[in-house]
Amino acid sequence: MNKIVICSAMILSPAGNMLMVRKRSSAYFQLPGGKIAAGESDMAALTRELKEELGLEVEVTALRFIGNHVTQAVNEPDTLVEGHIYAMTLGMETVFRPQAELEEVVWISKEHWQMYRLAHLAAEFVVPKWLSGVF
């Protein structure tokens, strides 16, 4: 089985909604972020990916590590994904337009998150933390 390592962000709005993205040709919504390049740190990978995908400039001090999780990748067969997950809350309500490989960007609420087909990393690790009110 193959393994990929990614760095992703649980981005929350001031109202507590969570930002999810969907890549072209994927049915799953996932956290913004992506693969860590060889020799790249978590922070370098995450800030690069957020800029590419969302046009979002992030200060690394705004990101807080919430954990690692390993699960089945949804878009790559026979592949495990190891996610290094960080959290941040935006200071104001923001509308993002999909860029790079993204097809869709949505804010999901705690009342309606079940309407979305979520990638395993988000569904197994991030959503339970978010729903618990820890963030």
Coordinates of C-alpha atoms in Angstrom, one line a residue:
M1 CA 0.0 0.0 0.0
N2 CA 1.2 3.5 -0.9
K3 CA 1.4 6.4 1.6
I4 CA 1.2 10.1 1.0
V5 CA 1.8 12.8 3.6
I6 CA -0.2 16.0 3.6
C7 CA -0.6 19.1 5.6
S8 CA -4.1 20.6 6.0
A9 CA -5.9 23.3 7.8
M10 CA -9.2 23.4 9.6
I11 CA -10.1 26.9 8.8
L12 CA -13.0 28.3 10.8
S13 CA -15.1 31.5 10.2
P14 CA -15.9 33.8 13.1
A15 CA -19.3 32.2 13.2
G16 CA -17.7 28.7 13.7
N17 CA -18.3 27.3 10.2
M18 CA -15.6 25.2 8.6
L19 CA -14.1 25.7 5.2
M20 CA -14.0 22.6 2.9
V21 CA -12.8 22.3 -0.7
R22 CA -13.5 19.8 -3.5
K23 CA -10.9 19.1 -6.2
R24 CA -11.8 18.7 -9.8
S25 CA -12.9 15.1 -10.6
S26 CA -13.5 14.3 -6.9
A27 CA -16.8 13.7 -5.2
Y28 CA -15.3 14.3 -1.7
F29 CA -14.9 17.5 0.2
Q30 CA -11.7 17.8 2.2
L31 CA -9.7 20.3 4.2
P32 CA -7.6 22.8 2.2
G33 CA -4.0 21.9 2.0
G34 CA -1.9 19.3 0.1
K35 CA 1.1 17.1 -0.2
I36 CA 4.3 18.1 1.5
A37 CA 7.2 18.3 -1.1
A38 CA 10.5 16.7 -0.4
G39 CA 12.5 18.8 2.1
E40 CA 9.5 21.1 2.8
S41 CA 8.3 21.8 6.4
D42 CA 4.7 21.5 7.4
M43 CA 4.3 25.3 7.6
A44 CA 6.0 25.9 4.2
A45 CA 3.7 23.3 2.6
L46 CA 0.6 24.5 4.2
T47 CA 1.1 28.2 3.6
R48 CA 2.1 27.4 -0.1
E49 CA -1.1 25.3 -0.6
L50 CA -3.4 27.8 1.0
K51 CA -2.0 30.6 -1.2
E52 CA -2.3 28.3 -4.4
E53 CA -5.8 27.0 -3.6
L54 CA -7.5 29.9 -2.0
G55 CA -5.3 33.0 -2.5
L56 CA -5.0 33.1 1.3
E57 CA -1.9 34.6 2.9
V58 CA -1.4 33.0 6.3
E59 CA 0.9 34.0 9.1
V60 CA 2.3 30.8 10.6
T61 CA 1.6 32.2 14.1
A62 CA -2.1 32.0 13.3
L63 CA -1.9 28.2 12.8
R64 CA -2.0 25.8 15.7
F65 CA -1.2 22.1 15.4
I66 CA -4.1 19.8 16.4
G67 CA -2.7 16.4 15.5
N68 CA -1.9 13.7 13.0
H69 CA -4.2 11.1 11.5
V70 CA -3.7 8.2 9.1
T71 CA -6.5 6.8 7.0
Q72 CA -7.5 5.6 3.6
A73 CA -7.1 8.2 0.8
V74 CA -10.3 8.9 -1.0
N75 CA -8.9 9.9 -4.4
E76 CA -6.0 7.5 -4.7
P77 CA -6.6 3.7 -4.6
D78 CA -4.5 1.5 -2.4
T79 CA -3.1 4.6 -0.6
L80 CA -3.0 5.7 3.0
V81 CA -2.9 9.4 3.7
E82 CA -1.1 10.8 6.8
G83 CA -2.5 14.2 7.6
H84 CA -0.7 16.8 9.7
I85 CA -3.6 19.0 10.7
Y86 CA -3.5 22.6 11.9
A87 CA -6.4 24.9 12.9
M88 CA -7.0 28.6 12.5
T89 CA -9.9 31.0 12.9
L90 CA -10.3 33.9 10.4
G91 CA -10.9 37.4 11.8
M92 CA -13.7 38.1 9.4
E93 CA -16.2 36.4 7.2
T94 CA -14.5 35.7 3.9
V95 CA -15.6 34.4 0.5
F96 CA -13.1 32.2 -1.3
R97 CA -13.0 31.4 -5.0
P98 CA -11.6 28.0 -6.1
Q99 CA -8.2 28.2 -7.6
A100 CA -5.5 25.8 -8.8
E101 CA -7.0 22.2 -8.9
L102 CA -10.1 23.1 -6.9
E103 CA -13.6 22.9 -8.3
E104 CA -15.6 24.1 -5.2
V105 CA -15.1 25.9 -1.9
V106 CA -17.8 25.8 0.7
W107 CA -18.4 26.9 4.3
I108 CA -20.2 24.0 6.2
S109 CA -22.1 24.5 9.4
K110 CA -22.5 22.2 12.4
E111 CA -26.2 21.9 11.5
H112 CA -25.7 20.9 7.8
W113 CA -22.3 19.2 7.6
Q114 CA -23.9 15.8 6.9
M115 CA -25.1 17.1 3.5
Y116 CA -21.5 16.8 2.2
R117 CA -19.5 13.8 1.2
L118 CA -16.4 14.3 3.3
A119 CA -13.0 12.7 2.9
H120 CA -12.0 10.2 5.6
L121 CA -9.4 12.5 7.2
A122 CA -12.0 15.2 7.8
A123 CA -14.8 12.8 8.8
E124 CA -12.8 10.7 11.2
F125 CA -10.5 13.2 12.8
V126 CA -11.5 16.9 12.2
V127 CA -15.3 16.9 12.3
P128 CA -15.5 15.2 15.7
K129 CA -13.2 17.8 17.2
W130 CA -15.1 20.6 15.5
L131 CA -18.5 19.3 16.7
S132 CA -17.3 18.8 20.2
G133 CA -16.9 22.5 20.6
V134 CA -13.1 22.3 21.3
F135 CA -12.6 24.9 18.5

